[in-house]
Amino acid sequence: MNSAMNSVSSNVAPSGSSGAATGGIAMIVILLLLLVAVVACIVIYLVPTIVCIAKGTKRAWAIILINIFLGWSFLGWLGALIWAICEPGRKKRAQRLAEQKEKEAQQRQMMMQQQQILQQQQQILQQQASSVVNNVNTEN
């Protein structure tokens, strides 16, 4: 009788251990999914920070502080995201500066051309005035 009970209990033990192994695997899968969900939430929470750092915005520190301290409210997060998107990055600032320098160079060139035109007009007026004086002197 003892041998029969031992064989029954030995038959039950493997099926119970396989259930525990399946439960352990399920627990590991659930924990991994939970970890992935937490990481995804953190990444989504920090999207404004990631955007402003990637763009190289001038006021990145302000956007990061707003995102960290006010991002828990949807309005704070949305405000930080809009600011990060709308704030010009390094490339746009550099492009704007280059355009401004180009405009200034064009303005200087136009001013130089206007000065040359004025000088030519003054020379023409002086020549005309001297010819008028010569004509008056020759008539007298």
mmCIF file of C-alpha atoms in Angstrom:
data_model
loop_
_atom_site.group_PDB
_atom_site.id
_atom_site.type_symbol
_atom_site.label_atom_id
_atom_site.label_comp_id
_atom_site.label_asym_id
_atom_site.label_seq_id
_atom_site.Cartn_x
_atom_site.Cartn_y
_atom_site.Cartn_z
ATOM 1 C CA MET A 1 0.000 0.000 0.000
ATOM 2 C CA ASN A 2 2.825 2.360 0.800
ATOM 3 C CA SER A 3 4.379 1.691 -2.540
ATOM 4 C CA ALA A 4 1.088 2.541 -4.255
ATOM 5 C CA MET A 5 0.858 5.845 -2.417
ATOM 6 C CA ASN A 6 4.453 6.674 -3.209
ATOM 7 C CA SER A 7 3.830 6.043 -6.878
ATOM 8 C CA VAL A 8 0.701 8.240 -6.791
ATOM 9 C CA SER A 9 2.504 11.054 -5.022
ATOM 10 C CA SER A 10 5.440 10.797 -7.406
ATOM 11 C CA ASN A 11 3.007 11.053 -10.323
ATOM 12 C CA VAL A 12 1.395 14.167 -8.833
ATOM 13 C CA ALA A 13 4.674 15.953 -8.081
ATOM 14 C CA PRO A 14 5.809 16.377 -11.700
ATOM 15 C CA SER A 15 2.467 17.771 -12.827
ATOM 16 C CA GLY A 16 2.464 20.208 -9.900
ATOM 17 C CA SER A 17 6.022 21.370 -10.653
ATOM 18 C CA SER A 18 5.157 21.958 -14.293
ATOM 19 C CA GLY A 19 2.228 24.134 -13.171
ATOM 20 C CA ALA A 20 4.594 26.079 -10.933
ATOM 21 C CA ALA A 21 7.058 26.466 -13.822
ATOM 22 C CA THR A 22 4.284 27.736 -16.083
ATOM 23 C CA GLY A 23 3.174 30.136 -13.361
ATOM 24 C CA GLY A 24 6.774 31.333 -12.942
ATOM 25 C CA ILE A 25 7.147 31.942 -16.666
ATOM 26 C CA ALA A 26 3.832 33.788 -16.700
ATOM 27 C CA MET A 27 5.017 35.946 -13.803
ATOM 28 C CA ILE A 28 8.275 36.747 -15.617
ATOM 29 C CA VAL A 29 6.352 37.683 -18.779
ATOM 30 C CA ILE A 30 4.018 39.912 -16.783
ATOM 31 C CA LEU A 31 6.952 41.613 -15.048
ATOM 32 C CA LEU A 32 8.709 42.164 -18.395
ATOM 33 C CA LEU A 33 5.538 43.651 -19.888
ATOM 34 C CA LEU A 34 5.179 45.871 -16.830
ATOM 35 C CA LEU A 35 8.798 46.996 -17.185
ATOM 36 C CA VAL A 36 8.265 47.780 -20.899
ATOM 37 C CA ALA A 37 5.111 49.742 -20.040
ATOM 38 C CA VAL A 38 6.924 51.756 -17.356
ATOM 39 C CA VAL A 39 9.818 52.553 -19.719
ATOM 40 C CA ALA A 40 7.362 53.553 -22.468
ATOM 41 C CA CYS A 41 5.535 55.862 -20.047
ATOM 42 C CA ILE A 42 8.810 57.485 -18.981
ATOM 43 C CA VAL A 43 9.847 57.998 -22.617
ATOM 44 C CA ILE A 44 6.440 59.506 -23.471
ATOM 45 C CA TYR A 45 6.651 61.752 -20.385
ATOM 46 C CA LEU A 46 10.071 63.004 -21.506
ATOM 47 C CA VAL A 47 9.191 63.594 -25.187
ATOM 48 C CA PRO A 48 9.385 67.426 -24.818
ATOM 49 C CA THR A 49 12.823 67.083 -23.216
ATOM 50 C CA ILE A 50 13.992 64.719 -25.955
ATOM 51 C CA VAL A 51 12.703 67.066 -28.683
ATOM 52 C CA CYS A 52 14.385 70.178 -27.273
ATOM 53 C CA ILE A 53 17.703 68.396 -26.729
ATOM 54 C CA ALA A 54 17.600 66.872 -30.211
ATOM 55 C CA LYS A 55 16.890 70.274 -31.782
ATOM 56 C CA GLY A 56 19.476 72.025 -29.642
ATOM 57 C CA THR A 57 17.127 74.791 -28.572
ATOM 58 C CA LYS A 58 18.471 77.873 -26.863
ATOM 59 C CA ARG A 59 16.186 77.614 -23.814
ATOM 60 C CA ALA A 60 16.365 73.839 -23.373
ATOM 61 C CA TRP A 61 16.880 74.145 -19.622
ATOM 62 C CA ALA A 62 13.529 75.924 -19.198
ATOM 63 C CA ILE A 63 11.680 73.356 -21.290
ATOM 64 C CA ILE A 64 13.299 70.518 -19.343
ATOM 65 C CA LEU A 65 12.338 72.065 -15.989
ATOM 66 C CA ILE A 66 8.746 72.604 -17.090
ATOM 67 C CA ASN A 67 8.587 69.063 -18.425
ATOM 68 C CA ILE A 68 9.970 67.527 -15.242
ATOM 69 C CA PHE A 69 8.055 69.614 -12.685
ATOM 70 C CA LEU A 70 4.807 70.392 -14.524
ATOM 71 C CA GLY A 71 4.692 67.506 -16.980
ATOM 72 C CA TRP A 72 2.580 65.433 -14.596
ATOM 73 C CA SER A 73 -0.314 67.702 -15.502
ATOM 74 C CA PHE A 74 -1.353 67.297 -19.091
ATOM 75 C CA LEU A 75 -1.270 71.075 -19.645
ATOM 76 C CA GLY A 76 2.314 71.340 -18.400
ATOM 77 C CA TRP A 77 3.400 68.475 -20.621
ATOM 78 C CA LEU A 78 1.517 69.886 -23.620
ATOM 79 C CA GLY A 79 2.962 73.374 -23.024
ATOM 80 C CA ALA A 80 6.499 71.989 -22.830
ATOM 81 C CA LEU A 81 5.940 69.952 -25.996
ATOM 82 C CA ILE A 82 4.575 72.930 -27.956
ATOM 83 C CA TRP A 83 7.434 75.133 -26.751
ATOM 84 C CA ALA A 84 10.005 72.472 -27.668
ATOM 85 C CA ILE A 85 8.524 72.109 -31.147
ATOM 86 C CA CYS A 86 8.148 75.859 -31.811
ATOM 87 C CA GLU A 87 11.507 76.956 -30.383
ATOM 88 C CA PRO A 88 14.054 77.316 -33.185
ATOM 89 C CA GLY A 89 16.962 74.936 -33.032
ATOM 90 C CA ARG A 90 20.634 75.543 -33.790
ATOM 91 C CA LYS A 91 20.182 75.067 -37.529
ATOM 92 C CA LYS A 92 17.351 77.582 -37.799
ATOM 93 C CA ARG A 93 19.235 80.146 -35.688
ATOM 94 C CA ALA A 94 22.338 79.684 -37.832
ATOM 95 C CA GLN A 95 20.255 79.974 -40.981
ATOM 96 C CA ARG A 96 18.563 83.125 -39.657
ATOM 97 C CA LEU A 97 21.932 84.666 -38.779
ATOM 98 C CA ALA A 98 23.292 83.838 -42.229
ATOM 99 C CA GLU A 99 20.246 85.424 -43.867
ATOM 100 C CA GLN A 100 20.618 88.509 -41.682
ATOM 101 C CA LYS A 101 24.306 88.831 -42.584
ATOM 102 C CA GLU A 102 23.446 88.446 -46.253
ATOM 103 C CA LYS A 103 20.816 91.201 -45.998
ATOM 104 C CA GLU A 104 23.296 93.471 -44.243
ATOM 105 C CA ALA A 105 25.883 92.816 -46.965
ATOM 106 C CA GLN A 106 23.295 93.645 -49.642
ATOM 107 C CA GLN A 107 22.351 96.843 -47.802
ATOM 108 C CA ARG A 108 26.016 97.884 -47.553
ATOM 109 C CA GLN A 109 26.474 97.193 -51.251
ATOM 110 C CA MET A 110 23.391 99.265 -52.096
ATOM 111 C CA MET A 111 24.645 102.117 -49.919
ATOM 112 C CA MET A 112 28.029 102.024 -51.648
ATOM 113 C CA GLN A 113 26.312 102.101 -55.044
ATOM 114 C CA GLN A 114 24.184 105.054 -53.940
ATOM 115 C CA GLN A 115 27.301 106.880 -52.716
ATOM 116 C CA GLN A 116 28.996 106.262 -56.061
ATOM 117 C CA ILE A 117 25.946 107.586 -57.895
ATOM 118 C CA LEU A 118 25.911 110.682 -55.682
ATOM 119 C CA GLN A 119 29.616 111.259 -56.301
ATOM 120 C CA GLN A 120 29.089 110.942 -60.066
ATOM 121 C CA GLN A 121 26.180 113.381 -59.890
ATOM 122 C CA GLN A 122 28.309 115.847 -57.906
ATOM 123 C CA GLN A 123 31.094 115.578 -60.494
ATOM 124 C CA ILE A 124 28.612 116.190 -63.301
ATOM 125 C CA LEU A 125 27.175 119.195 -61.453
ATOM 126 C CA GLN A 126 30.678 120.565 -60.828
ATOM 127 C CA GLN A 127 31.574 120.126 -64.488
ATOM 128 C CA GLN A 128 28.366 121.849 -65.532
ATOM 129 C CA ALA A 129 28.955 124.661 -63.050
ATOM 130 C CA SER A 130 32.530 125.159 -64.249
ATOM 131 C CA SER A 131 31.378 125.177 -67.887
ATOM 132 C CA VAL A 132 28.731 127.771 -67.039
ATOM 133 C CA VAL A 133 31.363 129.896 -65.282
ATOM 134 C CA ASN A 134 33.688 129.551 -68.291
ATOM 135 C CA ASN A 135 30.897 130.572 -70.639
ATOM 136 C CA VAL A 136 30.094 133.615 -68.506
ATOM 137 C CA ASN A 137 33.803 134.569 -68.368
ATOM 138 C CA THR A 138 34.217 134.198 -72.116
ATOM 139 C CA GLU A 139 31.176 136.367 -72.744
ATOM 140 C CA ASN A 140 32.522 139.106 -70.548
#
